[in-house]
CSV table of C-alpha atoms in Angstrom, one decimal:
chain,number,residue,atom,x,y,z
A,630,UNK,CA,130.1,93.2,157.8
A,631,UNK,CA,126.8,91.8,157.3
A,632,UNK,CA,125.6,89.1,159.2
A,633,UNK,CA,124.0,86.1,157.1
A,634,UNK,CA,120.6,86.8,158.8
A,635,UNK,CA,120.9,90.5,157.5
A,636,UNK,CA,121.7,89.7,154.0
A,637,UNK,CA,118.8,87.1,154.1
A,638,UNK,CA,116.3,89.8,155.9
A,639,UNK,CA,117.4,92.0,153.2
A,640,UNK,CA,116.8,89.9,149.9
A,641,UNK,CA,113.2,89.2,151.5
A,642,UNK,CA,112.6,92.9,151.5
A,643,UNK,CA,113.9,93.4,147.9
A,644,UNK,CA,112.2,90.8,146.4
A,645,UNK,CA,108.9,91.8,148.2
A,646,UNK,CA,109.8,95.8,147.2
A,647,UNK,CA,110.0,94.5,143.1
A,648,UNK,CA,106.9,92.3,143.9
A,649,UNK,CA,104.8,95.1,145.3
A,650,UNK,CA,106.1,97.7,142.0
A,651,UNK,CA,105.5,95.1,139.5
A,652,UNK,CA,102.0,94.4,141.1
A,653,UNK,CA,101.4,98.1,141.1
A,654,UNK,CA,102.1,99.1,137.9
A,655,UNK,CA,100.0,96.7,136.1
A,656,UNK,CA,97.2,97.8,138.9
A,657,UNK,CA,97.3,101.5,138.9
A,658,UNK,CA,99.7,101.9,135.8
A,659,UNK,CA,103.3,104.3,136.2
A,660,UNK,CA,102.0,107.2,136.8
A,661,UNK,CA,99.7,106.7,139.5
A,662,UNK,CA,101.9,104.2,141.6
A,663,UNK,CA,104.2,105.8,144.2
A,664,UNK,CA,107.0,105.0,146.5
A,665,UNK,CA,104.8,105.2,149.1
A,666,UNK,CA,102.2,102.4,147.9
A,667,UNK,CA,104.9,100.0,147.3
A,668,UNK,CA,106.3,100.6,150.6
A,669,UNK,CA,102.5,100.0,152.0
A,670,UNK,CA,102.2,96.9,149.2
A,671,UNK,CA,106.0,95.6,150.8
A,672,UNK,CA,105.2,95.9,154.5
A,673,UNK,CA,108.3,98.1,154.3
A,674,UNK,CA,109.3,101.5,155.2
A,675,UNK,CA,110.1,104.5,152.5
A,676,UNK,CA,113.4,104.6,153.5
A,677,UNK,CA,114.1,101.0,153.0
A,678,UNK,CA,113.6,101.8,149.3
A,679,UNK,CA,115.3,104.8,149.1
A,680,UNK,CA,118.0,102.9,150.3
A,681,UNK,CA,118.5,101.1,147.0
A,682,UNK,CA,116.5,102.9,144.5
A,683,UNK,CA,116.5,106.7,143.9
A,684,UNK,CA,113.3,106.9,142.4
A,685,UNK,CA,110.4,105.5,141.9
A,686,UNK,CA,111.3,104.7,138.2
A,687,UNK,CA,114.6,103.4,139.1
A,688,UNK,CA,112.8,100.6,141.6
A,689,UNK,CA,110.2,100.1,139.0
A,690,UNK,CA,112.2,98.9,136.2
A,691,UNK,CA,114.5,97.0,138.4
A,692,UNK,CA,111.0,94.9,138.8
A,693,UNK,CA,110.2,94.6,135.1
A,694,UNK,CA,113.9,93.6,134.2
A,695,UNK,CA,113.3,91.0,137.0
A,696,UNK,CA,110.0,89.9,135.8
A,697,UNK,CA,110.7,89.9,132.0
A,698,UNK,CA,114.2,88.0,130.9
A,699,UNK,CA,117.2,89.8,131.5
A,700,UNK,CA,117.6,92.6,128.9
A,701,UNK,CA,120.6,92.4,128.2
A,702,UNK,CA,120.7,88.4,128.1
A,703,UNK,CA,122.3,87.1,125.2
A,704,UNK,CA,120.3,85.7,122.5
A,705,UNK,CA,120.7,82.0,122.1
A,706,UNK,CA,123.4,81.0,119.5
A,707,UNK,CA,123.1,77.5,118.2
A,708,UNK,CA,125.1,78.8,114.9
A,709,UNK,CA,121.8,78.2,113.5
A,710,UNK,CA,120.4,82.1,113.0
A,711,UNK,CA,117.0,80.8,111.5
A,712,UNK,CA,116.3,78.2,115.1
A,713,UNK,CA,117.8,80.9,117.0
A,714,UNK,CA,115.4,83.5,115.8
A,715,UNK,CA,112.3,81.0,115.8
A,716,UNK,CA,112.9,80.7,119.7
A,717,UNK,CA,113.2,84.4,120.6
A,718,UNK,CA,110.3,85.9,118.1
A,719,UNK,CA,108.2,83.2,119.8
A,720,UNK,CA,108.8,84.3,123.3
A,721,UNK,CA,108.5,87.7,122.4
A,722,UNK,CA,105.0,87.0,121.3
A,723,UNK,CA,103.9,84.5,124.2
A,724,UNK,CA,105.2,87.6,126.5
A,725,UNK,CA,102.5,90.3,124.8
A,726,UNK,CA,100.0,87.1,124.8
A,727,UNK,CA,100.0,86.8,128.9
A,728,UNK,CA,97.9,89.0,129.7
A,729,UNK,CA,99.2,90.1,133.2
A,730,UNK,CA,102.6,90.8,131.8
A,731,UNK,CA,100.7,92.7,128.6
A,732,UNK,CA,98.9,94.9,131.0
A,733,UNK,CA,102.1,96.3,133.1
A,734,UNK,CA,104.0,97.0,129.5
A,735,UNK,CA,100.7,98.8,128.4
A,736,UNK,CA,100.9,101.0,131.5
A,737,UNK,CA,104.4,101.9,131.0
A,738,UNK,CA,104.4,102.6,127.3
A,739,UNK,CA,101.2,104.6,127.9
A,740,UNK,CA,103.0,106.6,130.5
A,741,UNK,CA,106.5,106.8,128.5
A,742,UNK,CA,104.3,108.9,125.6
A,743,UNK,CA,104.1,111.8,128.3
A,744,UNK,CA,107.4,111.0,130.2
A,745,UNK,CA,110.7,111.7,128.8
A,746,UNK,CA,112.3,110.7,132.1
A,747,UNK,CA,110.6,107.6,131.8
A,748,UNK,CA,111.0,107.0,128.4
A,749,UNK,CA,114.8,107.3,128.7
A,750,UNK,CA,115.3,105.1,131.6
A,751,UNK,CA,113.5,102.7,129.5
A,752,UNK,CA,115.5,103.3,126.5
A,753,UNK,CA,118.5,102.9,128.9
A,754,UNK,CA,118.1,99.8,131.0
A,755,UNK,CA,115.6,97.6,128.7
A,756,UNK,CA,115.5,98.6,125.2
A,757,UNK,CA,118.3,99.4,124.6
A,758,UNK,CA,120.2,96.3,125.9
A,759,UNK,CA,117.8,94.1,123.9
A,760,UNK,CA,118.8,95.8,120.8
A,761,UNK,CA,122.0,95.6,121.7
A,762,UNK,CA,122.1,91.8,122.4
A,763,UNK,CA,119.5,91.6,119.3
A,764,UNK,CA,123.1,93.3,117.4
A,765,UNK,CA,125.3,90.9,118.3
A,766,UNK,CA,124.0,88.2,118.1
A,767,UNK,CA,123.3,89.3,114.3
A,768,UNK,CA,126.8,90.4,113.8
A,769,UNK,CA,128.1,86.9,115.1
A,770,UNK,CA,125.4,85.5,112.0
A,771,UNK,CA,126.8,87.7,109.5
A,772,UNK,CA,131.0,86.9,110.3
A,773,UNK,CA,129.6,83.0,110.1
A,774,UNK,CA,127.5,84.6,106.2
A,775,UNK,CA,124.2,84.1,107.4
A,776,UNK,CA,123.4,88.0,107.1
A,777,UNK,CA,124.3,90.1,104.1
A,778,UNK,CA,126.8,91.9,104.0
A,779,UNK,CA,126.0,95.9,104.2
A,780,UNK,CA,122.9,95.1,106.0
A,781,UNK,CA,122.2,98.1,108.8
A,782,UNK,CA,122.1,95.6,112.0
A,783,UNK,CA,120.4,98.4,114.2
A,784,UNK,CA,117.2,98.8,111.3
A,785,UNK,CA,117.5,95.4,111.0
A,786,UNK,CA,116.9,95.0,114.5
A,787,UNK,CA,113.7,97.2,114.1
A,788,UNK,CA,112.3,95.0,111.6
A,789,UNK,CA,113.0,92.0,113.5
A,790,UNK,CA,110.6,93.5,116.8
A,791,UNK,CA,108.4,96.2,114.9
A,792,UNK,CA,105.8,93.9,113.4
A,793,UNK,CA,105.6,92.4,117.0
A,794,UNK,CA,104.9,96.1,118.7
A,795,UNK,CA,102.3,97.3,116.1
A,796,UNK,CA,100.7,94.4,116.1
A,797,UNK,CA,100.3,94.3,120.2
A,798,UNK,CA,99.9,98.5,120.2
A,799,UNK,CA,97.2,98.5,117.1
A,800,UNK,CA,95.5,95.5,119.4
A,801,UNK,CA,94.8,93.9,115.4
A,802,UNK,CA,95.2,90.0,116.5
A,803,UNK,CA,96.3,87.0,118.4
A,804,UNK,CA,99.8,86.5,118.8
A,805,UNK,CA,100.6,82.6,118.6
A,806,UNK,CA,103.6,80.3,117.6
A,807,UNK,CA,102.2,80.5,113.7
A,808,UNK,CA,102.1,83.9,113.9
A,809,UNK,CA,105.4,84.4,114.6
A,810,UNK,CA,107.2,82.0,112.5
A,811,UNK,CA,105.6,83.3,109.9
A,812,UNK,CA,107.5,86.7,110.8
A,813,UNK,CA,110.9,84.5,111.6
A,814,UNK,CA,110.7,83.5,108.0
A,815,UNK,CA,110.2,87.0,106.6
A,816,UNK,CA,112.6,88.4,108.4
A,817,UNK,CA,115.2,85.9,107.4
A,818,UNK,CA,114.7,86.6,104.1
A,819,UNK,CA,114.8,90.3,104.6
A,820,UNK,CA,118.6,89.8,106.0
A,821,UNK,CA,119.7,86.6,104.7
A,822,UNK,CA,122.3,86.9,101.8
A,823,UNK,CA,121.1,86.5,97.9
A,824,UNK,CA,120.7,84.2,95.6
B,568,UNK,CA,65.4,120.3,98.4
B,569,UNK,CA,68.3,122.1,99.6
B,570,UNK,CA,69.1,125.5,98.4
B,571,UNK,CA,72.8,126.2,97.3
B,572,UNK,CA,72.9,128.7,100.2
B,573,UNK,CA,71.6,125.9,102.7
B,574,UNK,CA,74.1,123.6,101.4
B,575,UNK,CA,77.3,126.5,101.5
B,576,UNK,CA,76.1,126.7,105.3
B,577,UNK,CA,76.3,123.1,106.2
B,578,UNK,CA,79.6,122.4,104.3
B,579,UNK,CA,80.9,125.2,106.4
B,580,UNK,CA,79.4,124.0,109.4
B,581,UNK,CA,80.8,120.5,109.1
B,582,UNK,CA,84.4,121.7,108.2
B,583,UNK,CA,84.0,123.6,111.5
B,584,UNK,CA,83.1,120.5,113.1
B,585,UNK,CA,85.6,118.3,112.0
B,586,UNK,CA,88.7,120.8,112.6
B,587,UNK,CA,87.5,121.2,116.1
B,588,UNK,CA,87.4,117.5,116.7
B,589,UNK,CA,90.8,117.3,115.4
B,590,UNK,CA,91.9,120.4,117.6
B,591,UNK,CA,90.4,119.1,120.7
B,592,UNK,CA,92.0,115.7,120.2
B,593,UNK,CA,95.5,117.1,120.1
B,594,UNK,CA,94.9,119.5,122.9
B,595,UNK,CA,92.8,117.3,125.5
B,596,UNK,CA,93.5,113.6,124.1
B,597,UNK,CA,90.8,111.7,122.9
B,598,UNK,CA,89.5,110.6,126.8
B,599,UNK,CA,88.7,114.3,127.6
B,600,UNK,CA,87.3,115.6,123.9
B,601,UNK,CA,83.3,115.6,124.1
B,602,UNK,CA,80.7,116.4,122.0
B,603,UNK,CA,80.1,119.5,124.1
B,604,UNK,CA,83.6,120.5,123.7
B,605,UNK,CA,83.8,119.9,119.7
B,606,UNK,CA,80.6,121.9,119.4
B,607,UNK,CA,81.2,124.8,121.4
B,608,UNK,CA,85.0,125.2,119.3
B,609,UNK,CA,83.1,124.7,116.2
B,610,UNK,CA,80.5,127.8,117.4
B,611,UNK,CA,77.2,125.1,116.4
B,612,UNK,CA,75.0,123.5,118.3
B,613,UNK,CA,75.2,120.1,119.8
B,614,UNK,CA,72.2,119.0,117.5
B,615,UNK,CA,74.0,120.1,114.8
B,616,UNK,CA,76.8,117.2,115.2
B,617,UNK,CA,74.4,114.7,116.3
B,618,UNK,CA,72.5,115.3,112.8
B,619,UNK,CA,75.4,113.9,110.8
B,620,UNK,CA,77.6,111.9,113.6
B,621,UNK,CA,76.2,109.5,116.0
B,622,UNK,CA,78.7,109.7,118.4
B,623,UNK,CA,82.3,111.2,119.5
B,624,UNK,CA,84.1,108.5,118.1
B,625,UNK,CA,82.6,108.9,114.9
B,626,UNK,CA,83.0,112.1,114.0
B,627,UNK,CA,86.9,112.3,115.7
B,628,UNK,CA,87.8,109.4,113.5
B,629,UNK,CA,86.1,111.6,110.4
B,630,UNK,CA,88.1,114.5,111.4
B,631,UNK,CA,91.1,112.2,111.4
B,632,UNK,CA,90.2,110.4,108.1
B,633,UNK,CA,90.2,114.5,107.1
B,634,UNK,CA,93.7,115.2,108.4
B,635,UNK,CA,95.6,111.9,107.4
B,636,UNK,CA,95.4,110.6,103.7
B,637,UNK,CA,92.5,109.1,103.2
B,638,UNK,CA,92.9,105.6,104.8
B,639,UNK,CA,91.3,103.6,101.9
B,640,UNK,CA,93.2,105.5,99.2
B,641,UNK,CA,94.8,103.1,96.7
B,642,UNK,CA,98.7,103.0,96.7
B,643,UNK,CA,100.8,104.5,94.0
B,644,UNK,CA,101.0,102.1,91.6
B,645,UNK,CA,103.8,103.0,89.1
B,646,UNK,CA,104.8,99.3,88.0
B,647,UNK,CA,107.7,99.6,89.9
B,648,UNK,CA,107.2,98.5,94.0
B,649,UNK,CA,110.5,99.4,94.8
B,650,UNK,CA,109.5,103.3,94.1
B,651,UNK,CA,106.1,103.0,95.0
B,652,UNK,CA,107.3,101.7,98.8
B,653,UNK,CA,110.0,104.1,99.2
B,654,UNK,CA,107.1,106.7,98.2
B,655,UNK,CA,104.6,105.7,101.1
B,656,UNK,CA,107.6,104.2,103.8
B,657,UNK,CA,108.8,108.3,103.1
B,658,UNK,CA,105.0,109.7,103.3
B,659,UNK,CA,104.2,107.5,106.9
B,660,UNK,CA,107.4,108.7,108.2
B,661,UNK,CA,106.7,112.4,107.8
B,662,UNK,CA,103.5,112.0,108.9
B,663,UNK,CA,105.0,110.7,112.3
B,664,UNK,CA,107.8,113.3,112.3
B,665,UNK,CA,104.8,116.2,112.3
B,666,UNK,CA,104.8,117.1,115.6
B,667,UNK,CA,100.8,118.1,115.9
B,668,UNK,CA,100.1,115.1,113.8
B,669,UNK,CA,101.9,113.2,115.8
B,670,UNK,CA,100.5,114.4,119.0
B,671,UNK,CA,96.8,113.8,117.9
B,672,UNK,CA,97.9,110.0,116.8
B,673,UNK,CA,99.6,109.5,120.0
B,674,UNK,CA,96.4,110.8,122.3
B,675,UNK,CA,94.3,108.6,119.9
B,676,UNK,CA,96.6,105.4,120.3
B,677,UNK,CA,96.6,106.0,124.3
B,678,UNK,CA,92.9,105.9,124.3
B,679,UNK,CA,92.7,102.8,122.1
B,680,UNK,CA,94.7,100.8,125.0
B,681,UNK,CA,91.6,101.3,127.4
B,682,UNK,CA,88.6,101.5,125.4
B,683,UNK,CA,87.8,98.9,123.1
B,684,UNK,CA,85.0,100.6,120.7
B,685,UNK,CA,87.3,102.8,120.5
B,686,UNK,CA,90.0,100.6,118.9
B,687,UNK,CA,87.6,98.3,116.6
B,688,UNK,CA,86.4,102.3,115.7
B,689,UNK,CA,90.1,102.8,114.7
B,690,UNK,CA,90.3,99.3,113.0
B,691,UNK,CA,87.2,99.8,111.2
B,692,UNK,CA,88.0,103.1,110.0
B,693,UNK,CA,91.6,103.8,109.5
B,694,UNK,CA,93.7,100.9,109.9
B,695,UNK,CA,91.9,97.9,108.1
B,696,UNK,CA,91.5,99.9,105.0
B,697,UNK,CA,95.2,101.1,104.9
B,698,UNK,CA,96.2,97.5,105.6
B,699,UNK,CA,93.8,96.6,102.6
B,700,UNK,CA,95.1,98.9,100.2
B,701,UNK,CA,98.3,97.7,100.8
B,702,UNK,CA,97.8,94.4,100.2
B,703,UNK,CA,95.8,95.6,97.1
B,704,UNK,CA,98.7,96.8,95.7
B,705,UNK,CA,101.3,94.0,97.3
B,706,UNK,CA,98.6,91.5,95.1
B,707,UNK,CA,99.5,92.9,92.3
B,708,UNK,CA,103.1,93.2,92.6
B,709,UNK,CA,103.1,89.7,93.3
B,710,UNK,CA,100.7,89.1,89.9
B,711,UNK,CA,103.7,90.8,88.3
B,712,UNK,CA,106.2,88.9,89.5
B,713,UNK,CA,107.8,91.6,91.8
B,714,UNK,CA,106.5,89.8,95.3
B,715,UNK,CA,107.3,85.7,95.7
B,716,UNK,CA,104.4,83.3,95.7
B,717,UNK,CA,103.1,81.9,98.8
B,718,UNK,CA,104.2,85.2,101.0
B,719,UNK,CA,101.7,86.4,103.9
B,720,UNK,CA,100.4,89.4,102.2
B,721,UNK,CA,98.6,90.3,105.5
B,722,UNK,CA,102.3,89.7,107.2
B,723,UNK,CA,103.7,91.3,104.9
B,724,UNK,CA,102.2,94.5,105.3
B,725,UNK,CA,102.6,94.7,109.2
B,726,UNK,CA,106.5,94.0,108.4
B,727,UNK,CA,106.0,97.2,106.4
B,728,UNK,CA,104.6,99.8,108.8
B,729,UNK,CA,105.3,97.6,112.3
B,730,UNK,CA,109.0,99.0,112.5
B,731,UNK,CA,107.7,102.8,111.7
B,732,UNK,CA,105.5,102.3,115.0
B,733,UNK,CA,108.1,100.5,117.0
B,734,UNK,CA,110.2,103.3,116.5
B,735,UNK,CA,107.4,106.2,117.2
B,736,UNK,CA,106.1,104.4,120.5
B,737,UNK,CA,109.1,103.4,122.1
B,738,UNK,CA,110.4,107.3,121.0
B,739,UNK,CA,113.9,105.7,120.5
B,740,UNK,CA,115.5,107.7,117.2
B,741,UNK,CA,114.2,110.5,114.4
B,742,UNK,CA,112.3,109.7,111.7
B,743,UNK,CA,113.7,110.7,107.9
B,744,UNK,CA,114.0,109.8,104.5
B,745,UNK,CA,117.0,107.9,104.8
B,746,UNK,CA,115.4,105.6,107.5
B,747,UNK,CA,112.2,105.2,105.9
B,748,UNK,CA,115.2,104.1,102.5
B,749,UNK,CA,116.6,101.6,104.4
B,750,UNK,CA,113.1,100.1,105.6
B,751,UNK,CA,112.2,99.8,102.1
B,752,UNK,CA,114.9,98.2,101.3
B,753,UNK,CA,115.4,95.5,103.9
B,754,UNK,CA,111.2,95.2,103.0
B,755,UNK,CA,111.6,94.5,99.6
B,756,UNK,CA,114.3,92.3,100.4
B,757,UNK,CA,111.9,90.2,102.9
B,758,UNK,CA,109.0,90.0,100.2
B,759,UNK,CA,111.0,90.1,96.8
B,760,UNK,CA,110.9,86.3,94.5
B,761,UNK,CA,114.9,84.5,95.9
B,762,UNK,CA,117.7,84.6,93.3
């Protein structure tokens, strides 16, 4: 067993580890950071990494998932879709407005257009929970009749982020609070039942 | 004046030009495509480019304009938006599912990330006008009665095309007609007049 001064030596070096690949991501972008610069960055050896992570994308996203909000957090669920919406459309936009955090997705979604391993691993351990929770937390709205029936939740999910990615991908314009209430309210109508 | 021989010559010459721009684009990205490069595929002279283009990005983004519909091109406009969206959702989504045009929109939209004259060229060029055309024909749709009062129209059109790029960046499912039929109609759905 562990001793408590292990397990606290231990969460030091992980949390510098996801520090150092967070940091060198949005430095040097994916594809030139390496296991052995975050080791340098961490003050830790290679196999201190390999001890947890099998890769360098594995340890990587662990640090994104720990920098942005958990992935596969649950959307908050007032019972009020519209509120609920407002709140996660506008930290979605304030997240590709900081500029630090804007720059490290940049370098991964650059690197993911060459990458399949990348891109998967992406689609595995971020996206895809996010469009999962995005999925239920719709499904919950449309048992309580605040999304039409027959909708496609998964498109509808889409919808609900696409406007956000072209607009940070294209580079077009600011992203603010107005900005994204104004897509809150479009997509609401998209999705809410008629008349 | 020109002679009609002169003028055979330098239509053939800039159709040369502009298919190697687009050729080199694909192959090497847009970073590693150069003037030298385009001219030696194209079998002319460097001067020959610099007497119509003054730089790369100018005459890649005319090869593109070339390739791609042309970006100011007004929409359909049938009277009925319904058809007329499911018409370009369909045309955008084929475009995307083309692997080689896909690959030279891709190089293009890696570039734009890092070089800035590069992305207000892009702007400028391709995306402002096909955002203006669409809200030409979303004005009218709405003069018709067919789009509510007091909509975004700019908004609007991101909602349109922003979930098409979501899904071609982050790589995550296939593009086909039956996708690009349920965009249209959660779109309409967002931008149609309630009740």
């Amino acid at each position: 067993m562990k001793s408590p001064d292990d397990r606290r030596r231990s969460d030091r070096a992980r949390t510098a580890i996801l520090t150092a690949a967070a940091e060198s991501v949005a430095e040097l972008g994916y594809a030139k950071t390496s296991i052995e610069g975050i080791a340098a960055r961490a003050g830790v050896g290679k196999q201190t990494i390999y001890r947890w992570w099998s890769s360098k994308g594995a340890v990587v996203l662990d640090a994104l998932v720990v920098e942005q909000s958990a992935p596969d957090a649950d959307w908050p669920d007032t019972g009020d879709l519209a509120a609920d919406l407002r709140l996660v459309l506008r930290a979605i936009a304030a997240e590709f407005a900081d500029e630090a955090n804007s720059a490290t997705l940049r370098a991964l979604m650059i690197d993911m257009q060459h990458d399949d391993a990348l891109s998967r691993e992406v689609m595995t351990r971020i996206l895809g929970p996010q469009l999962a929770a995005t999925k239920r937390r719709l499904t919950a709205a449309q048992a309580a009749g605040q999304v039409a029936q027959g909708i496609d939740l998964d498109i509808a999910a889409e919808l609900l982020f696409g406007p956000l990615y072209h607009r940070w991908i294209l580079r077009t314009q600011p992203f603010d609070d107005a900005y994204a209430d104004v897509l809150t309210d479009l997509a609401l109508r998209a999705i809410a039942p008629k008349g």
